[in-house]
PDB file of C-alpha atoms in Angstrom:
ATOM      1  CA  UNK A 242     -19.730  25.563  -1.628  1.00 51.00           C
ATOM      2  CA  UNK A 243     -22.544  23.741  -3.471  1.00 58.00           C
ATOM      3  CA  UNK A 244     -23.032  20.180  -2.332  1.00 60.00           C
ATOM      4  CA  UNK A 245     -22.286  17.606  -4.955  1.00 53.00           C
ATOM      5  CA  UNK A 246     -23.453  14.461  -3.158  1.00 56.00           C
ATOM      6  CA  UNK A 247     -26.493  13.456  -1.020  1.00 59.00           C
ATOM      7  CA  UNK A 248     -25.615  13.494   2.675  1.00 73.00           C
ATOM      8  CA  UNK A 249     -22.235  15.144   2.029  1.00 78.00           C
ATOM      9  CA  UNK A 250     -20.778  16.376   5.280  1.00 87.00           C
ATOM     10  CA  UNK A 251     -20.345  20.144   5.691  1.00 88.00           C
ATOM     11  CA  UNK A 252     -16.731  21.299   5.702  1.00 92.00           C
ATOM     12  CA  UNK A 253     -15.167  24.732   6.036  1.00 94.00           C
ATOM     13  CA  UNK A 254     -11.965  26.262   7.252  1.00 96.00           C
ATOM     14  CA  UNK A 255     -13.228  26.403  10.851  1.00 97.00           C
ATOM     15  CA  UNK A 256     -13.806  22.655  10.892  1.00 97.00           C
ATOM     16  CA  UNK A 257     -10.223  22.105   9.618  1.00 97.00           C
ATOM     17  CA  UNK A 258      -8.834  24.378  12.317  1.00 97.00           C
ATOM     18  CA  UNK A 259     -10.796  22.517  14.950  1.00 97.00           C
ATOM     19  CA  UNK A 260      -9.559  19.090  13.802  1.00 98.00           C
ATOM     20  CA  UNK A 261      -6.056  20.308  13.660  1.00 98.00           C
ATOM     21  CA  UNK A 262      -6.163  21.951  17.102  1.00 98.00           C
ATOM     22  CA  UNK A 263      -7.448  18.639  18.666  1.00 98.00           C
ATOM     23  CA  UNK A 264      -5.184  16.240  16.744  1.00 98.00           C
ATOM     24  CA  UNK A 265      -2.229  18.101  15.245  1.00 98.00           C
ATOM     25  CA  UNK A 266      -1.940  21.254  17.307  1.00 98.00           C
ATOM     26  CA  UNK A 267       1.530  22.120  15.871  1.00 97.00           C
ATOM     27  CA  UNK A 268      -0.338  22.998  12.645  1.00 98.00           C
ATOM     28  CA  UNK A 269      -3.386  24.629  14.145  1.00 96.00           C
ATOM     29  CA  UNK A 270      -2.264  28.254  13.736  1.00 96.00           C
ATOM     30  CA  UNK A 271      -1.354  27.933  10.058  1.00 98.00           C
ATOM     31  CA  UNK A 272      -3.528  29.727   7.455  1.00 97.00           C
ATOM     32  CA  UNK A 273      -6.312  27.529   6.083  1.00 97.00           C
ATOM     33  CA  UNK A 274      -7.875  28.240   2.627  1.00 96.00           C
ATOM     34  CA  UNK A 275     -10.222  26.060   0.595  1.00 93.00           C
ATOM     35  CA  UNK A 276      -8.930  25.236  -2.881  1.00 90.00           C
ATOM     36  CA  UNK A 277     -11.288  25.510  -5.823  1.00 80.00           C
ATOM     37  CA  UNK A 278     -10.922  22.505  -8.101  1.00 73.00           C
ATOM     38  CA  UNK A 279     -12.733  20.004 -10.194  1.00 64.00           C
ATOM     39  CA  UNK A 280     -12.358  17.358  -7.505  1.00 69.00           C
ATOM     40  CA  UNK A 281     -15.523  15.451  -6.584  1.00 71.00           C
ATOM     41  CA  UNK A 282     -14.398  13.141  -3.730  1.00 79.00           C
ATOM     42  CA  UNK A 283     -12.495  15.439  -1.315  1.00 89.00           C
ATOM     43  CA  UNK A 284     -12.703  18.948  -0.009  1.00 91.00           C
ATOM     44  CA  UNK A 285      -9.165  20.184  -0.230  1.00 94.00           C
ATOM     45  CA  UNK A 286      -7.689  22.949   1.953  1.00 96.00           C
ATOM     46  CA  UNK A 287      -4.288  24.522   1.639  1.00 97.00           C
ATOM     47  CA  UNK A 288      -2.565  24.566   5.055  1.00 98.00           C
ATOM     48  CA  UNK A 289       0.192  27.174   5.256  1.00 98.00           C
ATOM     49  CA  UNK A 290       2.721  27.057   2.464  1.00 97.00           C
ATOM     50  CA  UNK A 291       3.677  23.407   2.502  1.00 97.00           C
ATOM     51  CA  UNK A 292       0.707  21.300   3.285  1.00 98.00           C
ATOM     52  CA  UNK A 293      -2.903  20.467   2.224  1.00 97.00           C
ATOM     53  CA  UNK A 294      -5.739  18.899   4.300  1.00 97.00           C
ATOM     54  CA  UNK A 295      -8.083  16.510   2.392  1.00 95.00           C
ATOM     55  CA  UNK A 296     -11.492  15.741   3.887  1.00 95.00           C
ATOM     56  CA  UNK A 297     -13.415  12.994   2.017  1.00 93.00           C
ATOM     57  CA  UNK A 298     -16.964  13.969   0.965  1.00 89.00           C
ATOM     58  CA  UNK A 299     -18.280  10.378   0.577  1.00 87.00           C
ATOM     59  CA  UNK A 300     -17.909   7.155   2.581  1.00 88.00           C
ATOM     60  CA  UNK A 301     -16.233   5.509  -0.413  1.00 83.00           C
ATOM     61  CA  UNK A 302     -13.728   8.279  -0.595  1.00 85.00           C
ATOM     62  CA  UNK A 303     -12.858   7.796   3.008  1.00 88.00           C
ATOM     63  CA  UNK A 304     -12.312   4.076   2.414  1.00 87.00           C
ATOM     64  CA  UNK A 305      -9.803   4.942  -0.275  1.00 88.00           C
ATOM     65  CA  UNK A 306      -7.474   6.662   2.154  1.00 91.00           C
ATOM     66  CA  UNK A 307      -5.799   3.468   3.271  1.00 90.00           C
ATOM     67  CA  UNK A 308      -5.063   2.544  -0.328  1.00 92.00           C
ATOM     68  CA  UNK A 309      -3.277   5.846  -0.939  1.00 93.00           C
ATOM     69  CA  UNK A 310      -1.387   5.527   2.448  1.00 93.00           C
ATOM     70  CA  UNK A 311      -0.134   2.091   1.480  1.00 94.00           C
ATOM     71  CA  UNK A 312       0.801   2.572  -2.136  1.00 97.00           C
ATOM     72  CA  UNK A 313       1.930   6.162  -2.556  1.00 97.00           C
ATOM     73  CA  UNK A 314       5.340   5.650  -0.863  1.00 96.00           C
ATOM     74  CA  UNK A 315       5.976   2.606  -3.052  1.00 97.00           C
ATOM     75  CA  UNK A 316       5.040   4.337  -6.333  1.00 97.00           C
ATOM     76  CA  UNK A 317       6.914   7.583  -5.653  1.00 96.00           C
ATOM     77  CA  UNK A 318      10.340   6.200  -6.461  1.00 93.00           C
ATOM     78  CA  UNK A 319       9.309   4.665  -9.842  1.00 96.00           C
ATOM     79  CA  UNK A 320       7.137   7.440 -11.413  1.00 98.00           C
ATOM     80  CA  UNK A 321       8.589  10.361 -13.437  1.00 97.00           C
ATOM     81  CA  UNK A 322       6.718  13.169 -11.652  1.00 98.00           C
ATOM     82  CA  UNK A 323       5.905  14.200  -8.123  1.00 98.00           C
ATOM     83  CA  UNK A 324       3.004  12.412  -6.494  1.00 98.00           C
ATOM     84  CA  UNK A 325       1.306  13.112  -3.090  1.00 97.00           C
ATOM     85  CA  UNK A 326       3.044  12.279   0.230  1.00 97.00           C
ATOM     86  CA  UNK A 327       0.786  11.533   3.210  1.00 96.00           C
ATOM     87  CA  UNK A 328       2.311  13.156   6.304  1.00 96.00           C
ATOM     88  CA  UNK A 329      -0.559  12.550   8.792  1.00 97.00           C
ATOM     89  CA  UNK A 330      -3.941  10.845   9.000  1.00 96.00           C
ATOM     90  CA  UNK A 331      -6.593  12.246  11.189  1.00 97.00           C
ATOM     91  CA  UNK A 332      -9.509  10.586  12.954  1.00 96.00           C
ATOM     92  CA  UNK A 333     -13.265  11.379  12.843  1.00 97.00           C
ATOM     93  CA  UNK A 334     -13.997  14.233  15.243  1.00 97.00           C
ATOM     94  CA  UNK A 335     -15.906  17.613  15.619  1.00 96.00           C
ATOM     95  CA  UNK A 336     -18.962  16.237  13.805  1.00 95.00           C
ATOM     96  CA  UNK A 337     -16.880  15.100  10.798  1.00 96.00           C
ATOM     97  CA  UNK A 338     -17.529  11.314  10.303  1.00 95.00           C
ATOM     98  CA  UNK A 339     -14.430   9.905   8.616  1.00 95.00           C
ATOM     99  CA  UNK A 340     -10.724   9.729   8.643  1.00 95.00           C
ATOM    100  CA  UNK A 341      -8.848  12.515   6.778  1.00 96.00           C
ATOM    101  CA  UNK A 342      -5.298  13.280   5.647  1.00 96.00           C
ATOM    102  CA  UNK A 343      -2.602  15.866   5.591  1.00 97.00           C
ATOM    103  CA  UNK A 344      -0.386  15.868   2.427  1.00 97.00           C
ATOM    104  CA  UNK A 345       2.600  17.707   1.300  1.00 97.00           C
ATOM    105  CA  UNK A 346       1.808  20.616  -1.047  1.00 97.00           C
ATOM    106  CA  UNK A 347       2.849  20.089  -4.659  1.00 97.00           C
ATOM    107  CA  UNK A 348       3.476  23.201  -6.834  1.00 96.00           C
ATOM    108  CA  UNK A 349       1.735  23.465 -10.171  1.00 96.00           C
ATOM    109  CA  UNK A 350      -1.547  24.361 -11.888  1.00 95.00           C
ATOM    110  CA  UNK A 351      -4.127  21.942 -13.288  1.00 95.00           C
ATOM    111  CA  UNK A 352      -4.558  22.253 -17.054  1.00 96.00           C
ATOM    112  CA  UNK A 353      -7.749  23.357 -18.661  1.00 94.00           C
ATOM    113  CA  UNK A 354      -9.075  21.699 -21.783  1.00 95.00           C
ATOM    114  CA  UNK A 355      -8.671  23.888 -24.857  1.00 92.00           C
ATOM    115  CA  UNK A 356      -6.071  26.172 -23.115  1.00 95.00           C
ATOM    116  CA  UNK A 357      -2.879  24.239 -23.267  1.00 96.00           C
ATOM    117  CA  UNK A 358       0.179  26.226 -24.086  1.00 94.00           C
ATOM    118  CA  UNK A 359       2.434  23.303 -25.004  1.00 95.00           C
ATOM    119  CA  UNK A 360       0.033  20.532 -26.052  1.00 97.00           C
ATOM    120  CA  UNK A 361       2.480  18.235 -27.828  1.00 97.00           C
ATOM    121  CA  UNK A 362       5.003  18.420 -25.025  1.00 97.00           C
ATOM    122  CA  UNK A 363       2.303  17.760 -22.575  1.00 98.00           C
ATOM    123  CA  UNK A 364       1.124  14.737 -24.590  1.00 98.00           C
ATOM    124  CA  UNK A 365       4.689  13.279 -24.327  1.00 98.00           C
ATOM    125  CA  UNK A 366       4.770  14.014 -20.598  1.00 98.00           C
ATOM    126  CA  UNK A 367       1.425  12.276 -19.903  1.00 98.00           C
ATOM    127  CA  UNK A 368       2.403   9.371 -22.061  1.00 98.00           C
ATOM    128  CA  UNK A 369       5.643   8.981 -20.099  1.00 98.00           C
ATOM    129  CA  UNK A 370       3.605   8.890 -16.896  1.00 98.00           C
ATOM    130  CA  UNK A 371       1.123   6.305 -18.302  1.00 98.00           C
ATOM    131  CA  UNK A 372       3.941   4.172 -19.555  1.00 98.00           C
ATOM    132  CA  UNK A 373       5.690   4.271 -16.290  1.00 98.00           C
ATOM    133  CA  UNK A 374       2.489   3.242 -14.497  1.00 98.00           C
ATOM    134  CA  UNK A 375       2.059   0.280 -16.905  1.00 97.00           C
ATOM    135  CA  UNK A 376       5.568  -0.810 -16.081  1.00 97.00           C
ATOM    136  CA  UNK A 377       5.333  -0.655 -12.297  1.00 97.00           C
ATOM    137  CA  UNK A 378       6.646  -4.001 -11.016  1.00 95.00           C
ATOM    138  CA  UNK A 379       5.039  -4.000  -7.487  1.00 95.00           C
ATOM    139  CA  UNK A 380       3.272  -7.215  -6.542  1.00 94.00           C
ATOM    140  CA  UNK A 381      -0.085  -7.733  -4.934  1.00 92.00           C
ATOM    141  CA  UNK A 382      -1.699  -4.543  -6.188  1.00 94.00           C
ATOM    142  CA  UNK A 383      -5.397  -3.954  -5.596  1.00 95.00           C
ATOM    143  CA  UNK A 384      -7.884  -4.080  -8.403  1.00 95.00           C
ATOM    144  CA  UNK A 385      -7.996  -0.695 -10.072  1.00 95.00           C
ATOM    145  CA  UNK A 386     -11.368   1.074  -9.994  1.00 91.00           C
ATOM    146  CA  UNK A 387     -11.577   1.207 -13.725  1.00 94.00           C
ATOM    147  CA  UNK A 388      -9.327  -1.759 -14.449  1.00 95.00           C
ATOM    148  CA  UNK A 389     -12.204  -4.081 -15.174  1.00 95.00           C
ATOM    149  CA  UNK A 390     -13.864  -4.685 -18.603  1.00 96.00           C
ATOM    150  CA  UNK A 391     -15.939  -1.840 -20.059  1.00 97.00           C
ATOM    151  CA  UNK A 392     -19.002  -4.244 -19.871  1.00 97.00           C
ATOM    152  CA  UNK A 393     -19.007  -3.627 -16.100  1.00 97.00           C
ATOM    153  CA  UNK A 394     -20.291  -0.076 -16.610  1.00 97.00           C
ATOM    154  CA  UNK A 395     -22.505  -0.793 -19.606  1.00 98.00           C
ATOM    155  CA  UNK A 396     -25.800  -0.407 -17.738  1.00 98.00           C
ATOM    156  CA  UNK A 397     -24.747   2.842 -15.956  1.00 97.00           C
ATOM    157  CA  UNK A 398     -23.405   4.270 -19.191  1.00 98.00           C
ATOM    158  CA  UNK A 399     -26.559   3.650 -21.174  1.00 98.00           C
ATOM    159  CA  UNK A 400     -28.679   4.977 -18.407  1.00 97.00           C
ATOM    160  CA  UNK A 401     -26.602   8.159 -18.267  1.00 97.00           C
ATOM    161  CA  UNK A 402     -26.930   8.555 -22.060  1.00 97.00           C
ATOM    162  CA  UNK A 403     -30.675   8.440 -21.567  1.00 96.00           C
ATOM    163  CA  UNK A 404     -30.567  10.873 -18.631  1.00 94.00           C
ATOM    164  CA  UNK A 405     -28.439  13.311 -20.618  1.00 95.00           C
ATOM    165  CA  UNK A 406     -30.785  13.116 -23.542  1.00 94.00           C
ATOM    166  CA  UNK A 407     -33.585  14.376 -21.302  1.00 93.00           C
ATOM    167  CA  UNK A 408     -31.676  17.529 -20.309  1.00 93.00           C
ATOM    168  CA  UNK A 409     -31.288  20.801 -22.194  1.00 92.00           C
ATOM    169  CA  UNK A 410     -27.627  19.926 -23.037  1.00 92.00           C
ATOM    170  CA  UNK A 411     -26.665  19.903 -26.612  1.00 91.00           C
ATOM    171  CA  UNK A 412     -26.070  16.175 -26.941  1.00 93.00           C
ATOM    172  CA  UNK A 413     -26.446  13.546 -29.711  1.00 96.00           C
ATOM    173  CA  UNK A 414     -27.537  10.432 -27.770  1.00 97.00           C
ATOM    174  CA  UNK A 415     -27.631   8.292 -30.914  1.00 97.00           C
ATOM    175  CA  UNK A 416     -23.993   9.194 -31.837  1.00 97.00           C
ATOM    176  CA  UNK A 417     -22.933   8.554 -28.231  1.00 98.00           C
ATOM    177  CA  UNK A 418     -24.576   5.138 -28.267  1.00 98.00           C
ATOM    178  CA  UNK A 419     -22.878   4.227 -31.482  1.00 97.00           C
ATOM    179  CA  UNK A 420     -19.505   5.280 -30.094  1.00 98.00           C
ATOM    180  CA  UNK A 421     -20.211   3.259 -26.835  1.00 98.00           C
ATOM    181  CA  UNK A 422     -21.147   0.182 -28.790  1.00 98.00           C
ATOM    182  CA  UNK A 423     -17.976   0.426 -30.831  1.00 98.00           C
ATOM    183  CA  UNK A 424     -15.898   0.535 -27.629  1.00 98.00           C
ATOM    184  CA  UNK A 425     -17.756  -2.366 -26.095  1.00 97.00           C
ATOM    185  CA  UNK A 426     -17.098  -4.516 -29.251  1.00 98.00           C
ATOM    186  CA  UNK A 427     -13.351  -4.070 -28.947  1.00 98.00           C
ATOM    187  CA  UNK A 428     -11.477  -7.185 -27.889  1.00 97.00           C
ATOM    188  CA  UNK A 429     -10.876  -7.352 -24.170  1.00 95.00           C
ATOM    189  CA  UNK A 430      -7.584  -7.111 -22.444  1.00 96.00           C
ATOM    190  CA  UNK A 431      -6.173 -10.635 -22.031  1.00 95.00           C
ATOM    191  CA  UNK A 432      -2.582  -9.961 -20.924  1.00 96.00           C
ATOM    192  CA  UNK A 433      -1.466  -9.714 -17.294  1.00 96.00           C
ATOM    193  CA  UNK A 434      -2.999  -6.822 -15.341  1.00 97.00           C
ATOM    194  CA  UNK A 435      -1.023  -3.664 -15.399  1.00 97.00           C
ATOM    195  CA  UNK A 436      -0.731  -0.852 -12.875  1.00 98.00           C
ATOM    196  CA  UNK A 437      -2.952   2.220 -13.684  1.00 98.00           C
ATOM    197  CA  UNK A 438      -3.777   5.507 -12.031  1.00 98.00           C
ATOM    198  CA  UNK A 439      -7.427   5.112 -13.301  1.00 97.00           C
ATOM    199  CA  UNK A 440      -8.494   8.739 -12.829  1.00 96.00           C
ATOM    200  CA  UNK A 441      -6.353  10.942 -15.067  1.00 98.00           C
ATOM    201  CA  UNK A 442      -8.722  13.885 -15.137  1.00 96.00           C
ATOM    202  CA  UNK A 443      -7.257  17.314 -15.815  1.00 96.00           C
ATOM    203  CA  UNK A 444      -7.849  18.348 -12.218  1.00 94.00           C
ATOM    204  CA  UNK A 445      -5.525  15.491 -11.114  1.00 95.00           C
ATOM    205  CA  UNK A 446      -2.651  16.751 -13.185  1.00 97.00           C
ATOM    206  CA  UNK A 447      -0.317  19.621 -12.251  1.00 97.00           C
ATOM    207  CA  UNK A 448       1.640  21.650 -14.829  1.00 98.00           C
ATOM    208  CA  UNK A 449       4.577  24.010 -14.606  1.00 97.00           C
ATOM    209  CA  UNK A 450       5.300  26.071 -17.672  1.00 96.00           C
ATOM    210  CA  UNK A 451       2.986  23.799 -19.674  1.00 96.00           C
ATOM    211  CA  UNK A 452       4.826  20.568 -18.671  1.00 97.00           C
ATOM    212  CA  UNK A 453       3.568  17.862 -16.447  1.00 98.00           C
ATOM    213  CA  UNK A 454       5.249  17.987 -13.000  1.00 98.00           C
ATOM    214  CA  UNK A 455       2.779  16.314 -10.679  1.00 98.00           C
ATOM    215  CA  UNK A 456      -0.073  13.845 -10.545  1.00 98.00           C
ATOM    216  CA  UNK A 457      -2.622  13.864  -7.710  1.00 96.00           C
ATOM    217  CA  UNK A 458      -5.406  11.599  -6.246  1.00 94.00           C
ATOM    218  CA  UNK A 459      -4.323   7.938  -6.323  1.00 96.00           C
ATOM    219  CA  UNK A 460      -7.485   6.699  -4.686  1.00 92.00           C
ATOM    220  CA  UNK A 461      -8.322   4.553  -7.725  1.00 94.00           C
ATOM    221  CA  UNK A 462      -4.823   3.188  -8.291  1.00 97.00           C
ATOM    222  CA  UNK A 463      -4.364  -0.498  -8.813  1.00 97.00           C
ATOM    223  CA  UNK A 464      -3.969  -3.144 -11.517  1.00 98.00           C
ATOM    224  CA  UNK A 465      -6.153  -4.078 -14.508  1.00 98.00           C
ATOM    225  CA  UNK A 466      -6.722  -3.158 -18.104  1.00 98.00           C
ATOM    226  CA  UNK A 467      -4.430  -0.223 -18.881  1.00 98.00           C
ATOM    227  CA  UNK A 468      -6.984   1.257 -21.335  1.00 98.00           C
ATOM    228  CA  UNK A 469      -8.478   3.514 -18.619  1.00 98.00           C
ATOM    229  CA  UNK A 470      -5.269   5.580 -18.396  1.00 98.00           C
ATOM    230  CA  UNK A 471      -5.731   6.810 -22.020  1.00 98.00           C
ATOM    231  CA  UNK A 472      -8.641   9.105 -21.068  1.00 98.00           C
ATOM    232  CA  UNK A 473      -6.380  12.239 -21.317  1.00 98.00           C
ATOM    233  CA  UNK A 474      -6.438  11.742 -25.092  1.00 98.00           C
ATOM    234  CA  UNK A 475     -10.031  12.995 -25.132  1.00 98.00           C
ATOM    235  CA  UNK A 476     -10.564  14.879 -21.814  1.00 97.00           C
ATOM    236  CA  UNK A 477      -7.547  17.115 -22.252  1.00 98.00           C
ATOM    237  CA  UNK A 478      -5.464  16.873 -25.469  1.00 97.00           C
ATOM    238  CA  UNK A 479      -6.155  18.486 -28.777  1.00 92.00           C
ATOM    239  CA  UNK A 480      -6.443  16.469 -31.991  1.00 94.00           C
ATOM    240  CA  UNK A 481      -2.802  16.876 -32.961  1.00 94.00           C
ATOM    241  CA  UNK A 482      -1.542  16.258 -29.462  1.00 97.00           C
ATOM    242  CA  UNK A 483      -3.833  13.178 -29.234  1.00 97.00           C
ATOM    243  CA  UNK A 484      -1.858  11.582 -32.046  1.00 97.00           C
ATOM    244  CA  UNK A 485       1.402  12.411 -30.389  1.00 98.00           C
ATOM    245  CA  UNK A 486       0.083  10.759 -27.240  1.00 98.00           C
ATOM    246  CA  UNK A 487      -1.126   7.678 -29.071  1.00 98.00           C
ATOM    247  CA  UNK A 488       2.204   7.181 -30.713  1.00 98.00           C
ATOM    248  CA  UNK A 489       4.067   7.566 -27.392  1.00 98.00           C
ATOM    249  CA  UNK A 490       1.926   5.252 -25.376  1.00 98.00           C
ATOM    250  CA  UNK A 491       2.227   2.578 -28.087  1.00 96.00           C
ATOM    251  CA  UNK A 492      -1.039   0.610 -27.576  1.00 97.00           C
ATOM    252  CA  UNK A 493      -2.987  -1.524 -29.990  1.00 97.00           C
ATOM    253  CA  UNK A 494      -6.244  -0.445 -31.708  1.00 97.00           C
ATOM    254  CA  UNK A 495      -8.425  -2.350 -29.262  1.00 98.00           C
ATOM    255  CA  UNK A 496      -6.843  -0.792 -26.254  1.00 98.00           C
ATOM    256  CA  UNK A 497      -7.114   2.658 -27.774  1.00 98.00           C
ATOM    257  CA  UNK A 498     -10.884   2.016 -28.496  1.00 98.00           C
ATOM    258  CA  UNK A 499     -11.497   0.877 -24.870  1.00 98.00           C
ATOM    259  CA  UNK A 500      -9.770   3.916 -23.670  1.00 98.00           C
ATOM    260  CA  UNK A 501     -12.094   6.079 -25.618  1.00 98.00           C
ATOM    261  CA  UNK A 502     -14.899   4.045 -24.182  1.00 98.00           C
ATOM    262  CA  UNK A 503     -13.808   4.848 -20.664  1.00 98.00           C
ATOM    263  CA  UNK A 504     -13.495   8.523 -21.421  1.00 98.00           C
ATOM    264  CA  UNK A 505     -16.990   8.511 -22.942  1.00 98.00           C
ATOM    265  CA  UNK A 506     -18.533   6.550 -20.104  1.00 98.00           C
ATOM    266  CA  UNK A 507     -16.997   8.842 -17.413  1.00 97.00           C
ATOM    267  CA  UNK A 508     -18.158  11.965 -19.243  1.00 97.00           C
ATOM    268  CA  UNK A 509     -21.778  10.978 -19.937  1.00 97.00           C
ATOM    269  CA  UNK A 510     -22.088   9.832 -16.261  1.00 96.00           C
ATOM    270  CA  UNK A 511     -20.468  12.959 -14.872  1.00 94.00           C
ATOM    271  CA  UNK A 512     -22.422  15.496 -16.884  1.00 95.00           C
ATOM    272  CA  UNK A 513     -25.940  14.842 -15.721  1.00 91.00           C
ATOM    273  CA  UNK A 514     -24.771  14.363 -12.110  1.00 87.00           C
ATOM    274  CA  UNK A 515     -22.560  17.360 -11.777  1.00 87.00           C
ATOM    275  CA  UNK A 516     -24.011  19.922 -14.271  1.00 89.00           C
ATOM    276  CA  UNK A 517     -25.450  22.138 -11.607  1.00 85.00           C
ATOM    277  CA  UNK A 518     -22.881  21.514  -8.766  1.00 84.00           C
ATOM    278  CA  UNK A 519     -19.419  21.323 -10.349  1.00 87.00           C
ATOM    279  CA  UNK A 520     -18.760  23.609 -13.346  1.00 90.00           C
ATOM    280  CA  UNK A 521     -15.208  22.410 -13.800  1.00 91.00           C
ATOM    281  CA  UNK A 522     -16.206  18.699 -14.184  1.00 92.00           C
ATOM    282  CA  UNK A 523     -19.246  19.666 -16.246  1.00 94.00           C
ATOM    283  CA  UNK A 524     -17.280  21.752 -18.750  1.00 94.00           C
ATOM    284  CA  UNK A 525     -14.748  18.957 -19.044  1.00 96.00           C
ATOM    285  CA  UNK A 526     -17.466  16.350 -19.569  1.00 96.00           C
ATOM    286  CA  UNK A 527     -18.948  18.473 -22.448  1.00 96.00           C
ATOM    287  CA  UNK A 528     -15.485  18.845 -23.963  1.00 96.00           C
ATOM    288  CA  UNK A 529     -14.830  15.158 -23.692  1.00 97.00           C
ATOM    289  CA  UNK A 530     -18.083  14.149 -25.317  1.00 97.00           C
ATOM    290  CA  UNK A 531     -17.567  16.632 -28.145  1.00 96.00           C
ATOM    291  CA  UNK A 532     -14.021  15.352 -28.839  1.00 96.00           C
ATOM    292  CA  UNK A 533     -15.103  11.706 -28.904  1.00 97.00           C
ATOM    293  CA  UNK A 534     -18.156  12.193 -31.100  1.00 95.00           C
ATOM    294  CA  UNK A 535     -16.096  14.419 -33.540  1.00 91.00           C
ATOM    295  CA  UNK A 536     -13.403  11.720 -33.657  1.00 76.00           C
ATOM    296  CA  UNK A 537     -16.053   9.083 -34.268  1.00 67.00           C
ATOM    297  CA  UNK A 538     -17.245  10.940 -37.285  1.00 53.00           C
ATOM    298  CA  UNK A 539     -13.818  10.913 -38.956  1.00 48.00           C
TER     299      UNK A 539
END
């Protein structure tokens, strides 16, 4: 596997087996296979038929494990789809530097932008999940990773637009800057913070027969501006399905515009960083930028 981050630890099936043999020997003889995905924070291995092993690839990713372990059990009963269940947490060992987790396997396939079989139905499903997240009533939630105002990522977004303009990507930096400025100018969220997943990338969604049945990776979950959970409108859904999604999530124009800003910021930051190391994320970033700039022209 190509490394995506500087100083990323090496992982392979042999490491997983050694970790399991030392810490969870009852699983050590199960088959171990690396899963190919658009994930950027964890190396994920399927363990037998019913489990997965997640090894964080960054120190920040390792710090997020405690957030998931605390909040996943509380969120599972109030969300309309299956979410991960942590069944064990491992310790650093065998040269691997951080804690790691074993999760229950969830059936389903991640969607691919432009290849949806039931886009309008999926739009309703994702809207139902986003709405359910907004309505979670749990107290003392952590601050969501993307729950802050868009202005907090202004410098990084503008720098990424410049970086992307210096590559051989087909990219209109002026149009992206205009779209970004429009999002920044939208009125800020002033109501009470809402629960959000904050990373609804296609690789974190699982579909069965074209319908949403699972959502993965709650490392960024918390409370804040709910606009960040609107990103599937541009990183996944077609134009017609986007309108279905917007009607179903029932947000005001300012929140919709901030959501578009989050989708744009994520895409322009991801593309120059992952364009040679993660083809799934890179393809999605190109798609997202194209959808946003096309929508901005209408």
